[in-house]
C-alpha atoms as a printed R data frame, in Angstrom:
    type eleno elety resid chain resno       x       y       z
1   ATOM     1    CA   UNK     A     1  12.652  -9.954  12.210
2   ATOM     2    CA   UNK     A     2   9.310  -9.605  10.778
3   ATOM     3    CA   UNK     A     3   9.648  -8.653   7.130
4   ATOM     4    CA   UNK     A     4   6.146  -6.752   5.803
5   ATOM     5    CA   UNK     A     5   5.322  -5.080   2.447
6   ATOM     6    CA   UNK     A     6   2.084  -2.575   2.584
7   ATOM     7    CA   UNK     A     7   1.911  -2.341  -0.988
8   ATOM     8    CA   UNK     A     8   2.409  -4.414  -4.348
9   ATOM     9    CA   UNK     A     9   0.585  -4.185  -7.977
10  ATOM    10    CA   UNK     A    10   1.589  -7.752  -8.854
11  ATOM    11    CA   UNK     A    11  -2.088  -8.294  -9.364
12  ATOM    12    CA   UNK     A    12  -2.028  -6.419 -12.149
13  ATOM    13    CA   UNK     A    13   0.950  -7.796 -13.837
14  ATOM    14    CA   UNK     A    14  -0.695 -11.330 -13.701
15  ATOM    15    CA   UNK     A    15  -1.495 -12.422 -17.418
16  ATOM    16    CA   UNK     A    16  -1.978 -15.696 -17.069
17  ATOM    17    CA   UNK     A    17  -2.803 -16.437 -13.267
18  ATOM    18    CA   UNK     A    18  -2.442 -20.087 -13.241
19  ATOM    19    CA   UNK     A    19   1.168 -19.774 -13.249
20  ATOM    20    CA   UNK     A    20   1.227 -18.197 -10.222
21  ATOM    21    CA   UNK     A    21   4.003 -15.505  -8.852
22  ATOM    22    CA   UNK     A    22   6.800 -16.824 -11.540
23  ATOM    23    CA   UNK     A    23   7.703 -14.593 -13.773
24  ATOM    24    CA   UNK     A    24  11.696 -13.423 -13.100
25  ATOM    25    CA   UNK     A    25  11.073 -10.225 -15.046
26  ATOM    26    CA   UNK     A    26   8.313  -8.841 -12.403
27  ATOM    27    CA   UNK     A    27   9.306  -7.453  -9.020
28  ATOM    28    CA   UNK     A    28   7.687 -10.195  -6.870
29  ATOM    29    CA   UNK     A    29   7.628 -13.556  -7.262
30  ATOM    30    CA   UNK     A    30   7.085 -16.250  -4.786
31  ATOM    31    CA   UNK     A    31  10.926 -17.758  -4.507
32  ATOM    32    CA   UNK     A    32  12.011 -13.965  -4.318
33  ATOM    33    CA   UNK     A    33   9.762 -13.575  -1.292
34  ATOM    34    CA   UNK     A    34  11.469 -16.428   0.492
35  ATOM    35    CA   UNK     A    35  14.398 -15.218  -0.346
36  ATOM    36    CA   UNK     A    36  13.641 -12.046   0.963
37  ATOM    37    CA   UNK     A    37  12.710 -13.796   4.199
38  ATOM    38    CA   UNK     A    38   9.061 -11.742   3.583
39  ATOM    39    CA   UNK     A    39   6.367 -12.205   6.735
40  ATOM    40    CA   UNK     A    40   3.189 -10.363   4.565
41  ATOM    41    CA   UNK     A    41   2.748  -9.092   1.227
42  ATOM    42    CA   UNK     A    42  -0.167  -6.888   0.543
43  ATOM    43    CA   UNK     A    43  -1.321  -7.481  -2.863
44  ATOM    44    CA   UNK     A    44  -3.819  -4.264  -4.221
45  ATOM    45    CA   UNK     A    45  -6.618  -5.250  -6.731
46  ATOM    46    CA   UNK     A    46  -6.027  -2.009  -8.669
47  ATOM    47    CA   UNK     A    47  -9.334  -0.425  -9.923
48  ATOM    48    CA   UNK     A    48  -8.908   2.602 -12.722
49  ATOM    49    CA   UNK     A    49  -8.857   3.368 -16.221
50  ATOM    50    CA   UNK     A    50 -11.187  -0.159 -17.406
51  ATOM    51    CA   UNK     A    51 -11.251   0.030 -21.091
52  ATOM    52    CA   UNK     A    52  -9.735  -3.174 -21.147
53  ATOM    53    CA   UNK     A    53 -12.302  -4.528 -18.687
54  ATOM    54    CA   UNK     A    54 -15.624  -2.951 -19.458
55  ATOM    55    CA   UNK     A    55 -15.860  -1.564 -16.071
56  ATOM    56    CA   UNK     A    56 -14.817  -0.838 -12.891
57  ATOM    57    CA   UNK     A    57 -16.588  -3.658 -11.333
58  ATOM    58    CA   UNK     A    58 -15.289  -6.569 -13.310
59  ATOM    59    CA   UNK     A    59 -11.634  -4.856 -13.683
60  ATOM    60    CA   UNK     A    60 -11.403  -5.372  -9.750
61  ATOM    61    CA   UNK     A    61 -13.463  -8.517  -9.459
62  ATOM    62    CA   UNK     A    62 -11.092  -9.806 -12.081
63  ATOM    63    CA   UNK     A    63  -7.834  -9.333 -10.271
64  ATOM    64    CA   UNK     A    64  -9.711 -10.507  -6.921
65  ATOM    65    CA   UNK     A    65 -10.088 -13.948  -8.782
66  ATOM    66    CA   UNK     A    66  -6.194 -13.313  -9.883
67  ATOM    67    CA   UNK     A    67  -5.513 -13.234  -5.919
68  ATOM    68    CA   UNK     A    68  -7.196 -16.315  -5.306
69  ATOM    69    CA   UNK     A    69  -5.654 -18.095  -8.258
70  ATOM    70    CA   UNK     A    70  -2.664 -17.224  -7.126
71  ATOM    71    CA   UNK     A    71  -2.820 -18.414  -3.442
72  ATOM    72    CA   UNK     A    72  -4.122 -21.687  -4.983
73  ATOM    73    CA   UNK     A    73  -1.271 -21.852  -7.415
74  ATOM    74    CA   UNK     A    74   1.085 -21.340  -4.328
75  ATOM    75    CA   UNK     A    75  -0.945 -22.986  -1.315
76  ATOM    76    CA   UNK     A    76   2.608 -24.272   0.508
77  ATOM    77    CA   UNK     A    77   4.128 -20.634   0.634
78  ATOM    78    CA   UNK     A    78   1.254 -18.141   0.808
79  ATOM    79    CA   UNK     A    79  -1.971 -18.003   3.136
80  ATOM    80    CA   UNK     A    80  -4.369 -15.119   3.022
81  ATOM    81    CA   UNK     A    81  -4.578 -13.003   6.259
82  ATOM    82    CA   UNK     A    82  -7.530 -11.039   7.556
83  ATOM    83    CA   UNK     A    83  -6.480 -10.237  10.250
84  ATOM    84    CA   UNK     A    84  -3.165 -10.161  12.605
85  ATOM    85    CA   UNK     A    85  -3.960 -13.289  14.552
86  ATOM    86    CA   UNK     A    86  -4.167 -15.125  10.465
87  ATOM    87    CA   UNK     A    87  -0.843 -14.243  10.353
88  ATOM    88    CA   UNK     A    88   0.579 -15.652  13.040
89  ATOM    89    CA   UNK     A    89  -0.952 -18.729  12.105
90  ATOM    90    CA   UNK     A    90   0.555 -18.322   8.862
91  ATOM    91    CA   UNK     A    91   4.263 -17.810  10.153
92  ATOM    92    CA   UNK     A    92   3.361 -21.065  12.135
93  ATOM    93    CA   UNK     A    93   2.467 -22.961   9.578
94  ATOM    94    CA   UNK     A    94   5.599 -21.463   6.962
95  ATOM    95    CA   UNK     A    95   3.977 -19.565   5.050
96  ATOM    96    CA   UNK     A    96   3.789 -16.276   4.150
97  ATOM    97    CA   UNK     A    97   0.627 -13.908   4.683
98  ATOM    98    CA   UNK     A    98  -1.181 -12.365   1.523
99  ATOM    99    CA   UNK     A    99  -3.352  -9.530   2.746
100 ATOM   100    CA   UNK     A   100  -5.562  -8.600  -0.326
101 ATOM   101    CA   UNK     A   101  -6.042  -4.697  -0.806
102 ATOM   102    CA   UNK     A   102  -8.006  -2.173  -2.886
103 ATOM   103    CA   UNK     A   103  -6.087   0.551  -5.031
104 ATOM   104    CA   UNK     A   104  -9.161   2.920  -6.312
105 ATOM   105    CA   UNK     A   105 -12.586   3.013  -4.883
106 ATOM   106    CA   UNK     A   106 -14.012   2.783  -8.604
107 ATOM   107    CA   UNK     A   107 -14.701  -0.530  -7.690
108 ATOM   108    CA   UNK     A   108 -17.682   0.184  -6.192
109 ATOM   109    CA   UNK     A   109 -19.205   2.185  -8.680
110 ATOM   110    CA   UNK     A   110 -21.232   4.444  -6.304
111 ATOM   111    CA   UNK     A   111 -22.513   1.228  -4.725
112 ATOM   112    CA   UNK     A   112 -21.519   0.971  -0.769
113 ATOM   113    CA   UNK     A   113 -22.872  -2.766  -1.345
114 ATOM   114    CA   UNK     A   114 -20.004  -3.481  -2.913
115 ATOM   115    CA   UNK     A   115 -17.802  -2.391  -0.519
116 ATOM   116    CA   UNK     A   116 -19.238  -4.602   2.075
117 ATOM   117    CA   UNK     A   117 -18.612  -7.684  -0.526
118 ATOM   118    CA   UNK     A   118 -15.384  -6.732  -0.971
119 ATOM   119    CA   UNK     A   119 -14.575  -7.491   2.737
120 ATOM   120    CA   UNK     A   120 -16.127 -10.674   3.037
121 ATOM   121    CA   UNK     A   121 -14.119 -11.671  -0.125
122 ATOM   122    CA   UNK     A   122 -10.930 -10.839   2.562
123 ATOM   123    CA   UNK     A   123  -9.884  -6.995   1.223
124 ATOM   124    CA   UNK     A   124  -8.919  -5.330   4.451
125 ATOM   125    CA   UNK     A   125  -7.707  -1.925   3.081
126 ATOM   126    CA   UNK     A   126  -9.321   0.199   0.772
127 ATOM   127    CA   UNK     A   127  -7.709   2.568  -1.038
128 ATOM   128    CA   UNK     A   128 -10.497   5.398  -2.009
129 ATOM   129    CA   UNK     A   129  -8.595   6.480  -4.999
130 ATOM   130    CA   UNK     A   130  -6.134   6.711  -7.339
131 ATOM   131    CA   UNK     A   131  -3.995   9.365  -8.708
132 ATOM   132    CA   UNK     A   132  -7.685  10.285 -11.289
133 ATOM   133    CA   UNK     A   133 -10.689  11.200  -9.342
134 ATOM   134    CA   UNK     A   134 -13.776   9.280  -8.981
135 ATOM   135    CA   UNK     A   135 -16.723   9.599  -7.113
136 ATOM   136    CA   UNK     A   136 -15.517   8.965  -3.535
137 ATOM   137    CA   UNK     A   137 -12.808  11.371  -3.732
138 ATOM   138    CA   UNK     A   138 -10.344  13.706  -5.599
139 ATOM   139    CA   UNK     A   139  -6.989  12.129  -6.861
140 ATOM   140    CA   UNK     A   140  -3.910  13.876  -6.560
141 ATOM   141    CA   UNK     A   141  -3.797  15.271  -9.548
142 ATOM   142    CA   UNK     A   142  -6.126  17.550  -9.111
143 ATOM   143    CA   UNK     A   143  -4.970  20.446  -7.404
144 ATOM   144    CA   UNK     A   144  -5.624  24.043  -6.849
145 ATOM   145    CA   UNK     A   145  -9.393  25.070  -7.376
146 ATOM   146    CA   UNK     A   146  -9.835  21.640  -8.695
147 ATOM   147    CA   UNK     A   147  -9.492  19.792  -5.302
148 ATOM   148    CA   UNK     A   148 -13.046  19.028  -4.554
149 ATOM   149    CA   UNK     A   149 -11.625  16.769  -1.660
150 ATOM   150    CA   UNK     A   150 -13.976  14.246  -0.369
151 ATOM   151    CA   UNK     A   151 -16.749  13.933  -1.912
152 ATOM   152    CA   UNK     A   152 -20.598  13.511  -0.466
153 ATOM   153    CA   UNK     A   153 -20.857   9.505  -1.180
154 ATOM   154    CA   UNK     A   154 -16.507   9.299   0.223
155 ATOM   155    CA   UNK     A   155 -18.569  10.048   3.859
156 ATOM   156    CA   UNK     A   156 -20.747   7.267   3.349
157 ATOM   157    CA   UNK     A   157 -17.502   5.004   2.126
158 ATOM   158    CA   UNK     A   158 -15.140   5.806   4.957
159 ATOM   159    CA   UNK     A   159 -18.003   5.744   7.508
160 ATOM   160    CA   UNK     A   160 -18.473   2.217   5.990
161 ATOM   161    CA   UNK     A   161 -14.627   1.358   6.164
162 ATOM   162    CA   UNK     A   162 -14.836   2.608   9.852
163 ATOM   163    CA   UNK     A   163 -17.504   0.443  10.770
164 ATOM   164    CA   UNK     A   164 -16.032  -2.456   8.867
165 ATOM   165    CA   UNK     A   165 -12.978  -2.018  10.760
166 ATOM   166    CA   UNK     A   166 -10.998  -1.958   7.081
167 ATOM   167    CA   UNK     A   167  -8.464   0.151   6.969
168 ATOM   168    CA   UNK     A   168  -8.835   3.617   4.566
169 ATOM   169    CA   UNK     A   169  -5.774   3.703   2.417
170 ATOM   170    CA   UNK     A   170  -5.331   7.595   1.210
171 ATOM   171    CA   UNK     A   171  -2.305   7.117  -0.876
172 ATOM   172    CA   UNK     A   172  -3.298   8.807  -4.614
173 ATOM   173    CA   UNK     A   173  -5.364  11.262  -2.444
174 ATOM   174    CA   UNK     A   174  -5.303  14.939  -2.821
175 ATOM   175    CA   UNK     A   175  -4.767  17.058  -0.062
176 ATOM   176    CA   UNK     A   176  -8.226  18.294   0.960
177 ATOM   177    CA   UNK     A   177  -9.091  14.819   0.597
178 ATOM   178    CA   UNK     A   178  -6.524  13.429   3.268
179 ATOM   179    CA   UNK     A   179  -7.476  16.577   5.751
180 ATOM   180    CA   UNK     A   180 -11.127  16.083   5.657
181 ATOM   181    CA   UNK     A   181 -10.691  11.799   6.152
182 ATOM   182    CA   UNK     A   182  -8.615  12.910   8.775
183 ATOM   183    CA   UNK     A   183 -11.564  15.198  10.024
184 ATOM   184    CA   UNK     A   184 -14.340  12.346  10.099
185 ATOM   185    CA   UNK     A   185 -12.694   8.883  10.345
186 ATOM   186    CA   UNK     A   186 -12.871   7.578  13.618
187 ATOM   187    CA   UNK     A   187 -10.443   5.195  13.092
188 ATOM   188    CA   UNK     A   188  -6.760   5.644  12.314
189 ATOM   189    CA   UNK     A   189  -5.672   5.974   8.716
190 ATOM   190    CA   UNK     A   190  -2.778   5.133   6.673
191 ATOM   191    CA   UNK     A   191  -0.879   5.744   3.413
192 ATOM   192    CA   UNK     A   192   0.490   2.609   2.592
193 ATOM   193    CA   UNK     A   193   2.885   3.954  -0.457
194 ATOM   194    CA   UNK     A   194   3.980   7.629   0.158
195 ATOM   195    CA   UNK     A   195   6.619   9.358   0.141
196 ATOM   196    CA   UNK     A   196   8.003  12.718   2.036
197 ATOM   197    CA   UNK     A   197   6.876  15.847   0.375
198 ATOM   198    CA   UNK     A   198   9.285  18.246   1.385
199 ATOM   199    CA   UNK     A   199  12.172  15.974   0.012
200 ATOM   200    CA   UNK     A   200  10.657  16.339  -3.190
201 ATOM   201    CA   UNK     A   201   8.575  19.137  -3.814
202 ATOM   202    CA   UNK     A   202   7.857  18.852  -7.774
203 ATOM   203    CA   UNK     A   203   5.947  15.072  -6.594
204 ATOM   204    CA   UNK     A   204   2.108  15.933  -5.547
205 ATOM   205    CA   UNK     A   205   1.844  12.613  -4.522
206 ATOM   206    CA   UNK     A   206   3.889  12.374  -1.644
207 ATOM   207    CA   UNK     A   207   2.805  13.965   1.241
208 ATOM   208    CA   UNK     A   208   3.822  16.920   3.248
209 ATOM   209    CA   UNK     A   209   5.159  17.256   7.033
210 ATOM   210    CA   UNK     A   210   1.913  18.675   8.138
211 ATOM   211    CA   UNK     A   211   0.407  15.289   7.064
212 ATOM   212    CA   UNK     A   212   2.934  13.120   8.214
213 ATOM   213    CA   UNK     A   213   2.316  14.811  11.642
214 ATOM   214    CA   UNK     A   214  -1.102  14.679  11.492
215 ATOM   215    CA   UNK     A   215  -1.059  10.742  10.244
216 ATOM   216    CA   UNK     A   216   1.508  10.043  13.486
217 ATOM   217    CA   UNK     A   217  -0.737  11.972  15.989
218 ATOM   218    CA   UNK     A   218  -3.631   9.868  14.835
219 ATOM   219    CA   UNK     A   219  -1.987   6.691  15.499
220 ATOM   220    CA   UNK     A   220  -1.813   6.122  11.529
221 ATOM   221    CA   UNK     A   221   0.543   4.887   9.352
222 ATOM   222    CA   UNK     A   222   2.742   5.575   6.048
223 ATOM   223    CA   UNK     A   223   4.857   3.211   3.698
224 ATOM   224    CA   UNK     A   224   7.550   4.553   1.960
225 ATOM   225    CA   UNK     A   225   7.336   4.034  -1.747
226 ATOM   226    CA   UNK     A   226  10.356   2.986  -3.746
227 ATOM   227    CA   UNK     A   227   9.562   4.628  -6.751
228 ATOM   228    CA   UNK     A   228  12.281   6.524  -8.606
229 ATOM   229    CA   UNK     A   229  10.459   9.913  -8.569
230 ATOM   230    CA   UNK     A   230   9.422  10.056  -5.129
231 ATOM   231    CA   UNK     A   231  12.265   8.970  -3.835
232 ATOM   232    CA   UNK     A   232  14.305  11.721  -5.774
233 ATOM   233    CA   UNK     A   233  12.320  14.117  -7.850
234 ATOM   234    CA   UNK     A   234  11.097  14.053 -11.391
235 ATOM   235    CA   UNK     A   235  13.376  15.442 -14.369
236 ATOM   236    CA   UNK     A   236  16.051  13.400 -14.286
237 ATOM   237    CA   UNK     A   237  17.859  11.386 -16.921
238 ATOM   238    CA   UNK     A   238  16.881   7.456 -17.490
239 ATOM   239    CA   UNK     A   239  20.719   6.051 -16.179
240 ATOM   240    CA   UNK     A   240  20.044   8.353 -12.740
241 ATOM   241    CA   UNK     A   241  18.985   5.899  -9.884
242 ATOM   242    CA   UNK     A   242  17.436   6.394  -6.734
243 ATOM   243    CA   UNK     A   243  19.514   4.113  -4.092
244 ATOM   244    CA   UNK     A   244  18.672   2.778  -0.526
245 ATOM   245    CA   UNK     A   245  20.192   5.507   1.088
246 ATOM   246    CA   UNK     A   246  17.387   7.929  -0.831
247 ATOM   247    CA   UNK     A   247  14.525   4.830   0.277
248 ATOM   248    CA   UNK     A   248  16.655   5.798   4.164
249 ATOM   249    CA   UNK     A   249  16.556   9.194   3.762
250 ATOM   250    CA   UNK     A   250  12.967   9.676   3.397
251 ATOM   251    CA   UNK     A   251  12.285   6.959   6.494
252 ATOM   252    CA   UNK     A   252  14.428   8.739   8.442
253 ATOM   253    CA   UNK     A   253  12.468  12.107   7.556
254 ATOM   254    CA   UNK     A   254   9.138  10.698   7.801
255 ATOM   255    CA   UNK     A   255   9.982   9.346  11.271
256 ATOM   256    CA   UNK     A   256  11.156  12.783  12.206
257 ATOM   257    CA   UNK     A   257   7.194  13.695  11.647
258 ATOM   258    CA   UNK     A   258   5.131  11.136  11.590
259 ATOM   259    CA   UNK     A   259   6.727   9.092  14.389
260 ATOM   260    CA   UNK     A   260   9.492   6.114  14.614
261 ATOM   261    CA   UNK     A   261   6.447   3.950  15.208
262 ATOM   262    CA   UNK     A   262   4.083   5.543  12.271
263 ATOM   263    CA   UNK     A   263   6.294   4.140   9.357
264 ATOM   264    CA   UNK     A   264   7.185   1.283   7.474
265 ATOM   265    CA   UNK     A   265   7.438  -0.177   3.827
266 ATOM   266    CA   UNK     A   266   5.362  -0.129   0.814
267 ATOM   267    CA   UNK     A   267   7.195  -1.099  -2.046
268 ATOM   268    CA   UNK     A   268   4.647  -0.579  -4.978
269 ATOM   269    CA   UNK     A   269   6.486  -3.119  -6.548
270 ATOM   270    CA   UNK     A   270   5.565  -3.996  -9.672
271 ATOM   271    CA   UNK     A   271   3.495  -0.829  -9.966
272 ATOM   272    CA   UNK     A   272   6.688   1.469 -10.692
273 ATOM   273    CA   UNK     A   273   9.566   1.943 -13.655
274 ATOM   274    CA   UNK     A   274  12.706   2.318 -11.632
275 ATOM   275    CA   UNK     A   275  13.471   0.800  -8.311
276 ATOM   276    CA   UNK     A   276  16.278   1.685  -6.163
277 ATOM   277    CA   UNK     A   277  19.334   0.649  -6.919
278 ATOM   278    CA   UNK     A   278  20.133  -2.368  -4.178
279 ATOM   279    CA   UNK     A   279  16.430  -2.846  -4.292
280 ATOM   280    CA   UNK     A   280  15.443  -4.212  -7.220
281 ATOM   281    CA   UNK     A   281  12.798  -6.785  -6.194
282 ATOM   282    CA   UNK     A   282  11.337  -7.788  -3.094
283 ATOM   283    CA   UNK     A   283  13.868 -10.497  -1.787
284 ATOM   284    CA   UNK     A   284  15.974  -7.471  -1.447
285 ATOM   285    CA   UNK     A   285  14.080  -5.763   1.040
286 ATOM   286    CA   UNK     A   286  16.807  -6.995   4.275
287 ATOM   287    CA   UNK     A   287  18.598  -4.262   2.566
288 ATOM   288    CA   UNK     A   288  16.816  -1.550   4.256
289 ATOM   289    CA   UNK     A   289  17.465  -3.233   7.985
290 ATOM   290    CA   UNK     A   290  21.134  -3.653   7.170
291 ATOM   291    CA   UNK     A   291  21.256   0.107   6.190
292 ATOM   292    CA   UNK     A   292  19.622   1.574   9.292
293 ATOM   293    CA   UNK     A   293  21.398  -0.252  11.547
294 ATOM   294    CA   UNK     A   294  24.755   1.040   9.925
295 ATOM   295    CA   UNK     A   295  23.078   4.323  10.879
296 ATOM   296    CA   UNK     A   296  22.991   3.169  14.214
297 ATOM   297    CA   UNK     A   297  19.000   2.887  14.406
298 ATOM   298    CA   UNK     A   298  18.367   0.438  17.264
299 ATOM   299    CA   UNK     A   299  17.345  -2.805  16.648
300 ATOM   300    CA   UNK     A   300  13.840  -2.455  17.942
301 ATOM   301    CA   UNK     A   301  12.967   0.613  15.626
302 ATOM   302    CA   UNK     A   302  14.605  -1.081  12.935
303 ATOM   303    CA   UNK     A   303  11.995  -4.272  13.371
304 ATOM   304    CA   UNK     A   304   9.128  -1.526  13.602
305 ATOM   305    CA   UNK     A   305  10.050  -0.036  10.349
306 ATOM   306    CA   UNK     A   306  10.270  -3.886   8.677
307 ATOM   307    CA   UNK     A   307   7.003  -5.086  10.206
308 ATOM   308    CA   UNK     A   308   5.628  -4.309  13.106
309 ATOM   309    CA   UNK     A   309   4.621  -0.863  13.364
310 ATOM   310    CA   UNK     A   310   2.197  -1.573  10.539
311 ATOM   311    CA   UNK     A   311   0.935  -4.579  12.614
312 ATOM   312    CA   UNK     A   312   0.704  -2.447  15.318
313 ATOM   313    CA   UNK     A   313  -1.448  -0.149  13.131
314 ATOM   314    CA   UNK     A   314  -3.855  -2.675  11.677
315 ATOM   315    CA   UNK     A   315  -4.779  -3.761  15.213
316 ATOM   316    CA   UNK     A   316  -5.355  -0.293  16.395
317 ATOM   317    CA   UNK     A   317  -8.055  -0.484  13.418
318 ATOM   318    CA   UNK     A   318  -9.301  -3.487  14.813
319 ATOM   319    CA   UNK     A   319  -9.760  -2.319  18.310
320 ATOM   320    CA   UNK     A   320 -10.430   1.132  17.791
C-alpha cells in the first residue's frame, strides 16, 4: 500500500538544515517516515508574515534551499519527485519521494516570473494563499463583504499554474475565491489540507459540501487535515483530543461528497498544535488504513485514500 502525505510544514520548523529531518520533538522526521512505511511527503515552502525574512521572496527562497539541504542531508531515504513517473523511480530505488510545494502565493510578489522559477526549482503545487490575503487572492479569513475572492493578477497566476501543468492548491482560500478558480481553471484543483465544513461549522477554513461536490465533479482533490480544530471544532479545553475516528469521520463525509476517489491525506504536520490522538507523527499514519478497514471500507478504496487517488489526481493535471 502506497502511503502519501499532501501536506507538511516541516520546512518551516527547520532551524538548522544541515541536520536534516532529526529532531524527535517535530512531527516528521526521516526514521519516522520509514517507520511509517511513507511512499511521498509533500513538503510546503510556507510564504507569509516575513518580518523575520525581509520579504516574501527570500522567506520562500529560504526554505526552498531548506528543501534541498535536506534531501542532501538524507540522499539514501528521500528523492525529489516532479512528477508521478519520479516516484516510481524513487520506490525503485528505496527511497521515499519529496514533492516540494508552495503554501502562500506571496512568494511571488506580484511577479508571475517568479512563479515560473519556482517550477523549474521542482515546486509542483502552488498554494495561492494563506489564511491572510495577498494579492492573488482573499484568505479565509476574510469573509462577508470582505471576500474580494480572486483577485485581477490570481487570473494571470492560475492561468500560469494551468499552463505549467502545477497543480493550484486552494486550501487557506476563501470561498469566492475557491468558486471563481473553480470557474476559470482548466485544470482540476485540489485542497491538499481541508477539512469538512458541515462537521464543524465555527472553522471557516474547512470547506463546505457544495465545495466538496464541486472539487469531486471536477476530478479534484482534498486532504484531510489533522488539526485539532478542524477535526472537532474550536472552544474546547487543552486535555480534549481529536482521535482517528474524528480524522475517519470527516473522510468518510468528504467521500460522501466529494467522491471515494477525490480524497486522501494531508497531515499539516508540523504546521498544527494538537494532533489526533493515535496520530501523533507521521510514522503513524497506517493507523488510518487499519481504521477503515475495521469499518469495512474495501481494500481498494482504502489504498485510494492512502495514496493513490492523489496520484491519480496529479496525473489528471498532467494530462489535462
Amino acid at each position: 500500500m502506497r502511503i502519501v502525505d499532501t501536506h507538511n510544514d516541516a520546512l518551516l520548523r527547520l532551524r538548522c538544515p544541515e541536520q536534516g529531518l532529526t529532531d524527535p520533538a517535530r512531527h516528521v522526521t526521516c526514521r519516522r517516515m520509514r517507520e511509517g512505511g511513507l511512499t511521498m511527503m509533500t513538503f510546503a515552502a510556507y510564504t507569509s508574515e516575513p518580518e523575520e525574512f525581509g520579504s516574501m521572496l527570500h522567506m520562500g527562497l529560504r526554505e526552498i534551499d531548506a528543501f534541498y539541504t535536506m534531501l542532501d542531508v538524507h540522499r539514501e531515504d528521500l528523492q525529489q519527485v516532479r512528477s508521478p513517473e519520479d516516484l516510481e523511480r524513487a520506490a525503485a530505488a528505496g527511497r521515499i519521494g519529496a514533492l516540494l510545494s508552495v503554501e502562500g502565493g506571496n512568494v511571488l510578489e506580484g511577479d508571475l516570473h517568479v512563479l515560473r522559477l519556482l517550477h523549474r526549482l521542482g515546486v509542483r503545487m502552488f498554494g495561492l494563499c494563506w489564511s491572510l490575503s495577498n494579492e492573488i487572492a482573499t484568505g479565509c479569513r476574510d469573509t462577508g463583504p470582505d471576500d474580494r475572492g480572486l483577485l485581477p493578477f490570481g487570473r494571470e497566476v492560475v492561468r500560469e499554474c494551468d499552463r505549467l501543468r502545477m497543480m493550484v492548491d486552494l486550501s487557506h482560500a476563501s470561498d469566492r475565491t475557491f468558486w471563481q478558480v473553480l470557474e476559470i481553471a482548466q485544470n482540476p484543483v485540489c485542497a491538499s489540507h481541508s477539512c469538512a465544513r458541515s462537521l464543524c461549522p465555527d472553522q471557516m477554513r474547512n470547506l463546505t459540501d457544495e465545495m466538496l461536490t464541486a472539487l469531486g465533479a471536477r476530478g479534484g482533490y482534498v486532504g484531510v487535515n489533522f488539526s485539532h480544530d478542524f477535526l472537532v471544532g474550536g472552544g474546547l479545553p487543552p486535555e480534549h483530543r481529536a482521535t482517528v475516528d474524528d480524522v475517519v469521520r470527516h473522510i468518510e463525509h468528504m467521500a460522501e461528497r466529494a467522491g471515494v476517489r477525490a480524497v486522501g491525506i494531508g497531515s499539516d504536520f508540523d504546521g498544527i498544535g494538537r494532533t489526533p490522538v493515535g496520530l501523533e507523527d507521521c510514522g503513524c499514519l497506517g493507523r488510518i488504513a487499519e481504521a477503515l478497514l475495521r469499518r469495512n471500507w474495501s481494500e481498494a478504496d482504502v489504498c485510494g485514500i492512502m495514496g493513490e487517488n492523489f496520484l491519480a489526481y496529479w496525473k489528471r493535471v498532467l494530462d489535462a
